Each structure stands twice: as structure tokens, then as C-alpha cells.
Amino acid sequence: MIIVYTSKTGFTKRYADLLAEKTGLLAYPATKVPRELEKEDILYLGWMKVGKVQGLNKVQREKIRAVCGSGTGETAEPDPETVIARNDLAKIPFFYLRGGCFPLKEQKGVDKLMLTAFVRMLKTREPQDSKTEEAIRIIVEGFDGVKAENLEPVLQWLQEEGEWRQ
Ligand SMILES: Cc1cc2nc3c(=O)[nH]c(=O)nc-3n(C[C@H](O)[C@H](O)[C@H](O)COP(=O)(O)O)c2cc1C
């Protein structure tokens, strides 16, 4: 098995690197999988955009054994069931990994427009509970949620699958 990832701003890559370091599995960006490893099974990691795990279409679907999606929420957003349905992941394990983001003023292009619109929408949401306030603050100020301990369920799965021994 190999680790394959798609990371735009580096948070998902950090998880891929942590996993590779811990397990000895090789990790590659989805666009740079060496030809001789194209037949390997894949543990896929991708950043999430509006509930879609990015880059999944860049690898052979039937080789993917499990998917990790990284986002900024405490849990997968909009919610785990929607993410599983939206990415067609009903038949394989899905793990959510809390990633992070750079402050809104450092974002560029379409991403900045989308996040600005999202913040505007969140500000009109009723009620303005602490979860909504936190979501706004994370996008505006930036946030780093990458922690090695978040990988525990993935490591456990790798162990159960016989792909890694502690
Ligand atoms: C335009 C845009 C849309 C996003 N949509 C979601 C989302 O639907 N759910 C979520 O949890 N995170 C969402 N995020 C946050 C990223 O998925 C998160 O910051 C991720 O950890 C970034 O990973 P990367 O640094 O590897 O690119 C979005 C970010 C951007 C820029």
C-alpha cells in the first residue's frame, strides 16, 4: 500500500508525511505517483472543498482502500454522511482529519471569493452560536489543527488490515 495525497496549502501533506514517518509507507502527491507503483493499493488523503475530497479523480478508484478528508471543522462538514455520499465512499472507510487554513487575507482567487461568501453566509446564520462564531474566526484568522494523535484511527485501521505493525 502507498499513501497518495492532494494538498493545496500543506495541512493534508503534513498528515501524509506524519503517516509515512510512522508506518514506513511511501507517500506521494496524486500527480506524482511513480509509474512502477501505479498498481499498489492506496490510502488516499485529500483536502475538502464544500464537502468534496479533492483529487480523488486523479487516482484509480478501484485501488483506493480508504479515504481521509481534511477540513477545518471539528468534525467533517457539512456532516460525515453527506461527505460519504458526495464522494461515493459508502463501501470503504472514511476518516476525517482536522487540518487548517491560512488567514482569509492571505487567500487568493476563487478560494478567497468562496470563503468570503461563506463567512458572509455564516454571519447571517441564526442563531449565532459558539460553533458558528468559531467557524468564522477560523476562516478569518487562520487555524492549525494538525495533530499526530488525530491519526490514531487511521493507524488502527492500517494495523487491522495488516499493512502496518506497531
Ligand atoms: C474554497 C474552500 C472551501 C472549503 N470547504 C471546506 C468544506 O466543505 N469542509 C471543510 O471541512 N473544510 C473546507 N475547507 C477547508 C480546507 O479543506 C482545509 O483548510 C484543509 O485542511 C486544507 O488542506 P490543505 O492545506 O492540504 O490544502 C475549504 C477551504 C477552501 C479554501
Coordinates of N, CA, C and O and ligand atoms in Angstrom, one line a residue:
M1 N 0.8 -1.2 0.0 CA 0.0 0.0 0.0 C 0.9 1.3 0.0 O 1.9 1.3 0.6
I2 N 0.4 2.3 -0.7 CA 1.1 3.6 -0.7 C 0.1 4.6 -0.2 O -1.1 4.5 -0.3
I3 N 0.7 5.8 0.3 CA -0.2 6.9 0.7 C -0.1 7.9 -0.5 O 0.9 8.2 -1.0
V4 N -1.3 8.3 -0.9 CA -1.4 9.3 -2.0 C -2.2 10.5 -1.5 O -3.2 10.3 -0.8
Y5 N -1.8 11.7 -1.8 CA -2.5 12.8 -1.2 C -2.6 14.0 -2.2 O -1.8 14.1 -3.1
T6 N -3.6 14.9 -1.9 CA -3.8 16.1 -2.6 C -3.9 17.2 -1.5 O -4.8 17.1 -0.7
S7 N -3.0 18.2 -1.6 CA -2.9 19.2 -0.5 C -2.6 20.5 -1.2 O -1.7 20.7 -2.0
K8 N -3.5 21.5 -0.9 CA -3.3 22.8 -1.6 C -2.4 23.7 -0.8 O -1.5 24.3 -1.3
T9 N -2.6 23.7 0.5 CA -1.8 24.7 1.3 C -0.9 24.0 2.4 O -0.4 24.6 3.3
G10 N -0.8 22.6 2.3 CA 0.2 21.9 3.1 C -0.3 21.2 4.3 O 0.4 20.4 4.9
F11 N -1.6 21.4 4.8 CA -2.0 20.8 6.0 C -2.2 19.3 5.8 O -1.8 18.5 6.6
T12 N -2.8 18.9 4.7 CA -3.0 17.5 4.4 C -1.7 16.8 4.1 O -1.5 15.6 4.5
K13 N -0.8 17.5 3.5 CA 0.6 16.9 3.3 C 1.2 16.6 4.6 O 1.9 15.6 4.7
R14 N 1.0 17.4 5.6 CA 1.7 17.2 6.9 C 1.1 15.9 7.5 O 1.9 15.1 8.1
Y15 N -0.2 15.6 7.3 CA -0.7 14.3 7.8 C -0.1 13.2 7.0 O 0.2 12.1 7.5
A16 N 0.0 13.3 5.7 CA 0.6 12.3 4.8 C 2.0 12.0 5.3 O 2.4 10.8 5.4
D17 N 2.8 13.0 5.5 CA 4.2 12.9 6.0 C 4.2 12.2 7.3 O 5.1 11.4 7.6
L18 N 3.3 12.6 8.2 CA 3.3 12.0 9.6 C 3.0 10.5 9.5 O 3.7 9.7 10.1
L19 N 2.0 10.2 8.6 CA 1.7 8.8 8.5 C 2.8 8.0 7.9 O 3.1 6.8 8.3
A20 N 3.5 8.6 6.9 CA 4.6 7.9 6.2 C 5.7 7.6 7.2 O 6.3 6.5 7.3
E21 N 6.0 8.7 8.0 CA 7.1 8.6 9.0 C 6.8 7.4 10.0 O 7.6 6.7 10.4
K22 N 5.6 7.4 10.4 CA 5.2 6.4 11.5 C 5.1 5.0 11.0 O 5.5 4.1 11.6
T23 N 4.6 4.8 9.7 CA 4.4 3.5 9.2 C 5.4 3.0 8.2 O 5.5 1.8 8.0
G24 N 6.2 3.9 7.7 CA 7.2 3.4 6.7 C 6.6 3.3 5.3 O 7.3 3.0 4.3
L25 N 5.3 3.6 5.2 CA 4.6 3.5 3.8 C 5.1 4.8 3.0 O 5.4 5.8 3.6
L26 N 5.2 4.6 1.7 CA 5.7 5.8 0.9 C 4.5 6.7 0.6 O 3.4 6.2 0.5
A27 N 4.8 8.0 0.6 CA 3.7 9.0 0.3 C 4.1 9.8 -0.9 O 5.2 10.3 -1.0
Y28 N 3.0 10.0 -1.8 CA 3.2 10.8 -3.0 C 2.0 11.7 -3.2 O 0.9 11.3 -3.0
P29 N 2.3 12.9 -3.8 CA 1.2 13.7 -4.3 C 0.5 12.9 -5.4 O 1.1 12.2 -6.1
A30 N -0.8 13.1 -5.5 CA -1.6 12.4 -6.6 C -1.1 12.5 -8.0 O -1.2 11.6 -8.8
T31 N -0.4 13.7 -8.2 CA 0.1 13.9 -9.6 C 1.5 13.3 -9.8 O 2.0 13.4 -10.9
K32 N 2.1 12.8 -8.7 CA 3.5 12.3 -8.8 C 3.7 10.9 -8.4 O 4.8 10.5 -7.9
V33 N 2.7 10.0 -8.6 CA 2.9 8.6 -8.2 C 3.8 8.0 -9.3 O 3.5 8.0 -10.4
P34 N 4.9 7.4 -8.8 CA 5.8 6.8 -9.8 C 5.1 5.6 -10.6 O 4.3 4.9 -10.0
R35 N 5.4 5.5 -11.9 CA 4.7 4.6 -12.7 C 4.8 3.2 -12.2 O 3.8 2.4 -12.2
E36 N 5.9 2.8 -11.6 CA 6.1 1.4 -11.2 C 5.2 1.1 -9.9 O 5.1 -0.1 -9.5
L37 N 4.7 2.1 -9.3 CA 3.8 1.9 -8.1 C 2.3 2.1 -8.4 O 1.5 2.1 -7.5
E38 N 2.0 2.3 -9.7 CA 0.6 2.5 -10.0 C -0.3 1.4 -9.7 O -1.5 1.5 -9.7
K39 N 0.2 0.2 -9.5 CA -0.6 -1.0 -9.2 C -0.9 -1.2 -7.7 O -1.6 -2.0 -7.3
E40 N -0.2 -0.4 -6.9 CA -0.3 -0.5 -5.4 C -1.7 0.0 -5.0 O -2.3 0.9 -5.6
D41 N -2.2 -0.7 -3.9 CA -3.3 -0.1 -3.2 C -3.0 1.2 -2.6 O -1.9 1.5 -2.3
I42 N -4.1 2.0 -2.4 CA -3.9 3.4 -2.0 C -4.7 3.8 -0.7 O -5.9 3.4 -0.6
L43 N -4.0 4.4 0.2 CA -4.6 5.1 1.3 C -4.6 6.6 0.9 O -3.5 7.2 0.7
Y44 N -5.8 7.1 0.6 CA -5.9 8.5 0.0 C -6.2 9.5 1.0 O -7.1 9.4 1.8
L45 N -5.5 10.7 0.9 CA -5.7 11.8 1.8 C -6.0 13.0 0.9 O -5.2 13.3 0.0
G46 N -7.1 13.8 1.1 CA -7.3 15.0 0.3 C -7.9 16.1 1.1 O -8.7 15.8 2.1
W47 N -7.6 17.3 0.8 CA -8.3 18.4 1.4 C -9.7 18.5 0.9 O -10.0 18.1 -0.2
M48 N -10.6 19.1 1.7 CA -12.0 19.1 1.3 C -12.5 20.5 1.0 O -12.1 21.5 1.6
K49 N -13.3 20.6 -0.1 CA -13.8 21.8 -0.6 C -15.3 21.6 -0.8 O -15.7 20.8 -1.6
V50 N -16.1 22.3 0.0 CA -17.5 22.2 0.0 C -17.9 20.7 0.1 O -18.8 20.2 -0.7
G51 N -17.3 20.0 1.0 CA -17.6 18.6 1.3 C -17.1 17.6 0.3 O -17.3 16.4 0.4
K52 N -16.3 18.1 -0.7 CA -15.7 17.2 -1.8 C -14.3 17.0 -1.4 O -13.5 18.0 -1.3
V53 N -13.9 15.7 -1.4 CA -12.4 15.4 -1.1 C -11.7 15.7 -2.5 O -12.1 15.1 -3.5
Q54 N -10.8 16.6 -2.4 CA -10.1 17.0 -3.7 C -9.1 15.9 -4.2 O -8.4 15.3 -3.4
G55 N -9.1 15.8 -5.5 CA -8.1 15.0 -6.2 C -8.4 13.5 -6.3 O -7.6 12.8 -6.9
L56 N -9.5 13.1 -5.8 CA -9.9 11.7 -5.8 C -9.9 11.1 -7.2 O -9.6 10.0 -7.5
N57 N -10.3 12.0 -8.2 CA -10.4 11.6 -9.6 C -9.1 11.4 -10.3 O -9.0 11.0 -11.4
K58 N -8.0 11.8 -9.5 CA -6.6 11.7 -10.1 C -6.0 10.3 -10.0 O -4.9 10.0 -10.5
V59 N -6.7 9.5 -9.1 CA -6.1 8.1 -8.9 C -7.1 7.1 -9.3 O -8.3 7.4 -9.4
Q60 N -6.6 5.9 -9.6 CA -7.5 4.8 -10.0 C -8.4 4.4 -8.8 O -8.0 4.0 -7.7
R61 N -9.7 4.7 -9.0 CA -10.7 4.5 -8.0 C -10.6 3.1 -7.3 O -10.7 3.0 -6.1
E62 N -10.5 2.1 -8.1 CA -10.5 0.7 -7.6 C -9.3 0.4 -6.7 O -9.3 -0.6 -6.0
K63 N -8.3 1.2 -6.8 CA -7.1 1.0 -5.9 C -7.2 1.6 -4.6 O -6.4 1.3 -3.7
I64 N -8.2 2.5 -4.4 CA -8.3 3.2 -3.1 C -9.0 2.3 -2.0 O -10.1 1.8 -2.2
R65 N -8.3 2.1 -0.9 CA -8.8 1.2 0.1 C -9.4 2.0 1.3 O -10.3 1.5 2.0
A66 N -9.0 3.3 1.4 CA -9.6 4.1 2.4 C -9.3 5.6 2.1 O -8.3 5.8 1.4
V67 N -10.2 6.5 2.6 CA -10.0 7.9 2.3 C -10.0 8.7 3.5 O -10.8 8.5 4.4
C68 N -9.1 9.7 3.6 CA -9.0 10.6 4.7 C -9.3 12.0 4.1 O -8.7 12.4 3.1
G69 N -10.3 12.7 4.7 CA -10.6 14.1 4.2 C -10.1 15.1 5.2 O -10.4 14.9 6.4
S70 N -9.4 16.1 4.8 CA -9.0 17.1 5.8 C -9.8 18.4 5.6 O -10.0 18.9 4.5
G71 N -10.3 18.9 6.7 CA -11.1 20.2 6.7 C -10.8 21.0 7.9 O -10.0 20.5 8.8
T72 N -11.5 22.1 8.1 CA -11.2 23.0 9.2 C -12.1 22.7 10.4 O -11.8 23.2 11.5
G73 N -13.2 22.1 10.2 CA -14.2 21.9 11.2 C -13.7 20.9 12.3 O -12.8 20.1 12.0
E74 N -14.4 20.9 13.4 CA -14.0 19.9 14.4 C -14.4 18.5 13.9 O -13.8 17.5 14.2
T75 N -15.5 18.4 13.2 CA -15.9 17.2 12.5 C -16.2 17.5 11.0 O -16.2 18.7 10.6
A76 N -16.3 16.4 10.2 CA -16.5 16.6 8.8 C -17.7 17.5 8.5 O -18.8 17.3 9.0
E77 N -17.5 18.5 7.6 CA -18.6 19.4 7.2 C -19.0 19.2 5.8 O -18.1 19.0 4.9
P78 N -20.2 19.3 5.4 CA -21.4 19.7 6.2 C -21.7 18.7 7.3 O -22.0 19.0 8.5
D79 N -21.6 17.3 7.1 CA -21.7 16.3 8.1 C -21.1 15.0 7.5 O -21.1 14.9 6.2
P80 N -20.7 14.1 8.3 CA -20.0 12.9 7.7 C -20.8 12.1 6.7 O -20.3 11.7 5.7
E81 N -22.1 12.0 6.9 CA -23.0 11.2 6.0 C -23.0 11.9 4.6 O -22.9 11.2 3.6
T82 N -23.1 13.2 4.6 CA -23.1 14.0 3.3 C -21.8 13.8 2.6 O -21.7 13.6 1.4
V83 N -20.7 13.9 3.4 CA -19.4 13.8 2.8 C -19.2 12.4 2.2 O -18.7 12.2 1.0
I84 N -19.6 11.3 2.9 CA -19.5 10.0 2.4 C -20.3 9.8 1.1 O -19.9 9.3 0.1
A85 N -21.6 10.4 1.1 CA -22.4 10.3 -0.1 C -21.9 11.1 -1.3 O -21.8 10.6 -2.4
R86 N -21.4 12.3 -1.0 CA -20.9 13.2 -2.0 C -19.7 12.7 -2.7 O -19.4 13.1 -3.8
N87 N -18.9 11.9 -2.0 CA -17.7 11.4 -2.5 C -17.7 9.9 -2.9 O -16.7 9.3 -3.2
D88 N -19.0 9.3 -2.8 CA -19.2 7.9 -3.1 C -18.2 7.0 -2.3 O -17.5 6.2 -2.9
L89 N -18.3 7.1 -1.0 CA -17.4 6.4 -0.1 C -18.1 5.4 0.8 O -17.5 4.9 1.8
A90 N -19.3 5.0 0.4 CA -20.1 4.1 1.2 C -19.4 2.7 1.4 O -19.5 2.1 2.5
K91 N -18.6 2.3 0.5 CA -18.0 0.9 0.6 C -16.6 0.9 1.2 O -16.1 -0.2 1.3
I92 N -16.0 2.0 1.4 CA -14.7 2.0 2.0 C -14.6 2.9 3.2 O -15.4 3.8 3.3
P93 N -13.6 2.7 4.1 CA -13.6 3.6 5.3 C -13.3 5.0 5.0 O -12.5 5.3 4.1
F94 N -13.9 5.9 5.7 CA -13.7 7.3 5.6 C -13.2 7.9 6.9 O -13.9 7.6 7.9
F95 N -12.1 8.6 7.0 CA -11.6 9.2 8.2 C -11.5 10.7 8.0 O -11.0 11.1 7.0
Y96 N -12.0 11.4 9.0 CA -11.9 12.8 9.0 C -10.7 13.3 9.8 O -10.4 12.8 10.9
L97 N -9.9 14.1 9.2 CA -8.7 14.7 9.8 C -8.8 16.2 9.9 O -9.0 16.8 8.9
R98 N -8.7 16.8 11.1 CA -8.8 18.2 11.2 C -7.5 18.8 10.7 O -6.4 18.6 11.2
G99 N -7.6 19.6 9.6 CA -6.5 20.3 9.0 C -6.3 21.7 9.5 O -6.3 22.0 10.7
G100 N -6.4 22.6 8.6 CA -6.2 24.0 9.0 C -6.3 24.9 7.8 O -6.5 24.5 6.6
C101 N -6.1 26.2 8.0 CA -6.1 27.2 6.9 C -5.4 28.4 7.3 O -5.2 28.7 8.5
F102 N -4.9 29.1 6.3 CA -4.2 30.4 6.5 C -5.3 31.5 6.6 O -6.4 31.3 6.1
P103 N -4.9 32.6 7.2 CA -5.9 33.7 7.3 C -6.6 34.1 6.0 O -5.9 34.1 5.0
L104 N -7.8 34.5 6.1 CA -8.6 34.9 4.9 C -7.8 35.9 4.0 O -7.8 35.8 2.8
K105 N -7.2 36.9 4.6 CA -6.5 37.9 3.8 C -5.3 37.4 3.0 O -4.9 38.0 2.1
E106 N -4.8 36.2 3.4 CA -3.7 35.6 2.7 C -4.2 34.6 1.6 O -3.4 34.1 0.8
Q107 N -5.6 34.4 1.5 CA -6.1 33.5 0.5 C -6.2 34.3 -0.8 O -6.2 35.5 -0.8
K108 N -6.2 33.5 -1.9 CA -6.2 34.2 -3.2 C -7.3 33.6 -4.1 O -7.8 32.5 -3.9
G109 N -7.7 34.4 -5.2 CA -8.5 33.9 -6.3 C -9.9 33.4 -5.8 O -10.5 34.0 -4.9
V110 N -10.3 32.3 -6.5 CA -11.6 31.8 -6.3 C -11.8 31.3 -4.8 O -12.9 31.5 -4.3
D111 N -10.8 30.7 -4.3 CA -10.9 30.3 -2.9 C -11.2 31.4 -2.0 O -12.1 31.3 -1.1
K112 N -10.6 32.6 -2.2 CA -10.8 33.8 -1.3 C -12.3 34.2 -1.5 O -13.0 34.5 -0.5
L113 N -12.8 34.2 -2.7 CA -14.2 34.6 -3.0 C -15.1 33.7 -2.3 O -16.1 34.1 -1.7
M114 N -14.8 32.4 -2.4 CA -15.7 31.4 -1.9 C -15.8 31.5 -0.3 O -16.8 31.4 0.3
L115 N -14.6 31.6 0.3 CA -14.5 31.7 1.7 C -15.2 33.0 2.2 O -15.8 33.0 3.3
T116 N -15.0 34.1 1.5 CA -15.6 35.4 1.9 C -17.1 35.2 1.8 O -17.8 35.7 2.8
A117 N -17.6 34.6 0.8 CA -19.1 34.4 0.7 C -19.6 33.5 1.8 O -20.6 33.7 2.4
F118 N -18.7 32.5 2.2 CA -19.1 31.5 3.2 C -19.2 32.3 4.6 O -20.1 32.1 5.3
V119 N -18.2 33.1 4.8 CA -18.2 33.9 6.1 C -19.5 34.8 6.1 O -20.1 34.9 7.2
R120 N -19.8 35.4 5.0 CA -20.9 36.3 4.9 C -22.2 35.5 5.3 O -23.1 35.9 6.1
M121 N -22.3 34.3 4.7 CA -23.4 33.4 5.0 C -23.5 33.0 6.5 O -24.5 33.1 7.1
L122 N -22.3 32.6 7.0 CA -22.3 32.2 8.4 C -22.7 33.4 9.3 O -23.4 33.2 10.4
K123 N -22.4 34.6 9.0 CA -22.7 35.8 9.8 C -24.2 36.0 9.8 O -24.7 36.7 10.8
T124 N -24.9 35.5 8.8 CA -26.4 35.7 8.8 C -27.1 34.5 9.4 O -28.3 34.5 9.6
R125 N -26.4 33.5 9.8 CA -27.0 32.3 10.3 C -27.6 32.5 11.7 O -27.0 33.2 12.5
E126 N -28.8 32.0 11.9 CA -29.4 32.1 13.2 C -29.6 30.7 13.8 O -29.9 29.8 13.1
P127 N -29.3 30.5 15.1 CA -28.7 31.5 16.0 C -27.2 31.6 15.8 O -26.5 30.7 15.2
Q128 N -26.5 32.7 16.2 CA -25.1 32.9 16.1 C -24.5 32.2 17.3 O -24.1 32.8 18.3
D129 N -24.5 30.8 17.2 CA -24.0 30.1 18.4 C -22.4 30.0 18.4 O -21.8 30.5 17.4
S130 N -21.9 29.4 19.4 CA -20.4 29.4 19.5 C -19.7 28.6 18.4 O -18.6 29.0 18.0
K131 N -20.4 27.6 17.8 CA -19.9 26.8 16.7 C -19.7 27.7 15.5 O -18.7 27.7 14.8
T132 N -20.8 28.5 15.2 CA -20.7 29.4 14.1 C -19.7 30.5 14.3 O -18.9 30.8 13.3
E133 N -19.6 31.0 15.5 CA -18.6 32.0 15.7 C -17.2 31.5 15.6 O -16.3 32.1 15.0
E134 N -17.0 30.2 16.0 CA -15.7 29.6 15.9 C -15.3 29.4 14.4 O -14.2 29.7 13.9
A135 N -16.3 29.0 13.6 CA -16.1 28.7 12.2 C -15.7 30.0 11.5 O -14.8 30.1 10.6
I136 N -16.3 31.1 11.8 CA -16.0 32.4 11.3 C -14.5 32.8 11.7 O -13.7 33.2 10.8
R137 N -14.3 32.7 12.9 CA -12.9 33.1 13.5 C -11.8 32.3 12.8 O -10.8 32.8 12.4
I138 N -12.0 31.0 12.6 CA -11.0 30.1 12.0 C -10.7 30.6 10.6 O -9.6 30.7 10.2
I139 N -11.8 30.9 9.8 CA -11.5 31.3 8.4 C -10.9 32.7 8.4 O -9.9 32.9 7.6
V140 N -11.3 33.6 9.2 CA -10.8 35.0 9.2 C -9.3 35.0 9.7 O -8.4 35.6 9.1
E141 N -9.1 34.3 10.8 CA -7.8 34.5 11.5 C -6.8 33.4 11.1 O -5.6 33.5 11.4
G142 N -7.3 32.3 10.5 CA -6.4 31.1 10.2 C -6.4 30.2 11.4 O -6.8 30.6 12.5
F143 N -5.9 29.0 11.2 CA -6.0 27.9 12.2 C -5.1 26.8 11.8 O -5.0 26.4 10.6
D144 N -4.5 26.1 12.8 CA -3.7 24.9 12.6 C -4.2 23.8 13.5 O -3.9 23.9 14.7
G145 N -4.9 22.8 12.9 CA -5.4 21.7 13.8 C -4.7 20.4 13.6 O -5.2 19.4 14.0
V146 N -3.6 20.4 12.9 CA -2.8 19.2 12.6 C -2.2 18.7 13.9 O -1.4 19.3 14.5
K147 N -2.6 17.4 14.2 CA -2.0 16.8 15.4 C -1.8 15.3 15.1 O -2.7 14.7 14.6
A148 N -0.7 14.8 15.5 CA -0.4 13.4 15.3 C -1.4 12.5 15.8 O -1.8 11.5 15.2
E149 N -2.0 12.9 17.0 CA -3.0 12.0 17.7 C -4.3 11.8 16.8 O -5.0 10.8 17.0
N150 N -4.5 12.8 15.9 CA -5.7 12.6 15.1 C -5.6 11.5 14.1 O -6.6 11.0 13.5
L151 N -4.4 11.0 13.9 CA -4.2 9.8 13.0 C -4.4 8.5 13.7 O -4.4 7.5 13.0
E152 N -4.7 8.4 15.0 CA -4.8 7.2 15.6 C -5.8 6.2 15.0 O -5.5 5.0 14.8
P153 N -7.1 6.7 14.6 CA -8.0 5.7 13.9 C -7.5 5.2 12.6 O -7.7 4.0 12.3
V154 N -6.7 6.0 11.9 CA -6.1 5.6 10.6 C -5.1 4.5 10.9 O -5.0 3.5 10.2
L155 N -4.2 4.8 11.9 CA -3.2 3.8 12.2 C -3.8 2.5 12.7 O -3.3 1.4 12.3
Q156 N -4.9 2.6 13.5 CA -5.5 1.4 13.9 C -6.1 0.6 12.7 O -5.9 -0.6 12.7
W157 N -6.7 1.3 11.8 CA -7.2 0.6 10.6 C -6.0 -0.1 9.8 O -6.2 -1.2 9.4
L158 N -4.9 0.6 9.6 CA -3.8 0.1 8.9 C -3.3 -1.2 9.6 O -2.9 -2.2 9.0
Q159 N -3.3 -1.2 10.9 CA -2.9 -2.3 11.7 C -3.9 -3.5 11.5 O -3.5 -4.6 11.3
E160 N -5.2 -3.2 11.6 CA -6.2 -4.3 11.4 C -6.1 -4.9 10.0 O -6.3 -6.1 9.8
E161 N -5.7 -4.0 9.0 CA -5.6 -4.5 7.6 C -4.3 -5.2 7.4 O -4.0 -5.7 6.3
G162 N -3.4 -5.3 8.4 CA -2.1 -5.9 8.3 C -1.1 -5.1 7.4 O -0.1 -5.7 6.9
E163 N -1.4 -3.8 7.3 CA -0.5 -3.0 6.5 C 0.6 -2.4 7.3 O 1.5 -1.8 6.8
W164 N 0.5 -2.5 8.6 CA 1.5 -1.9 9.5 C 1.5 -2.6 10.8 O 0.4 -3.0 11.3
R165 N 2.7 -2.8 11.4 CA 2.7 -3.4 12.7 C 3.5 -2.4 13.6 O 4.6 -1.9 13.3
Q166 N 2.9 -2.1 14.8 CA 3.4 -1.1 15.7 C 4.7 -1.6 16.2 O 4.9 -2.7 16.6
Ligands
LIG1 C1 -12.8 27.2 -1.0 C2 -12.7 26.4 0.1 C3 -13.7 25.5 0.5 C4 -13.6 24.7 1.7 N1 -14.6 23.8 2.0 C5 -14.5 23.1 3.1 C6 -15.5 22.1 3.5 O1 -16.6 22.0 2.8 N2 -15.4 21.4 4.6 C7 -14.3 21.5 5.4 O2 -14.2 20.9 6.4 N3 -13.2 22.3 5.1 C8 -13.3 23.1 3.9 N4 -12.3 23.9 3.6 C9 -11.1 24.0 4.4 C10 -10.0 23.1 3.9 O3 -10.4 21.8 3.4 C11 -8.9 22.8 5.0 O4 -8.4 24.1 5.3 C12 -7.8 21.8 4.6 O5 -7.2 21.3 5.8 C13 -6.8 22.4 3.7 O6 -5.9 21.4 3.4 P1 -4.5 21.7 2.5 O7 -3.7 22.6 3.3 O8 -3.9 20.3 2.4 O9 -4.9 22.2 1.2 C14 -12.4 24.7 2.4 C15 -11.3 25.6 2.0 C16 -11.5 26.4 0.9 C17 -10.3 27.2 0.5

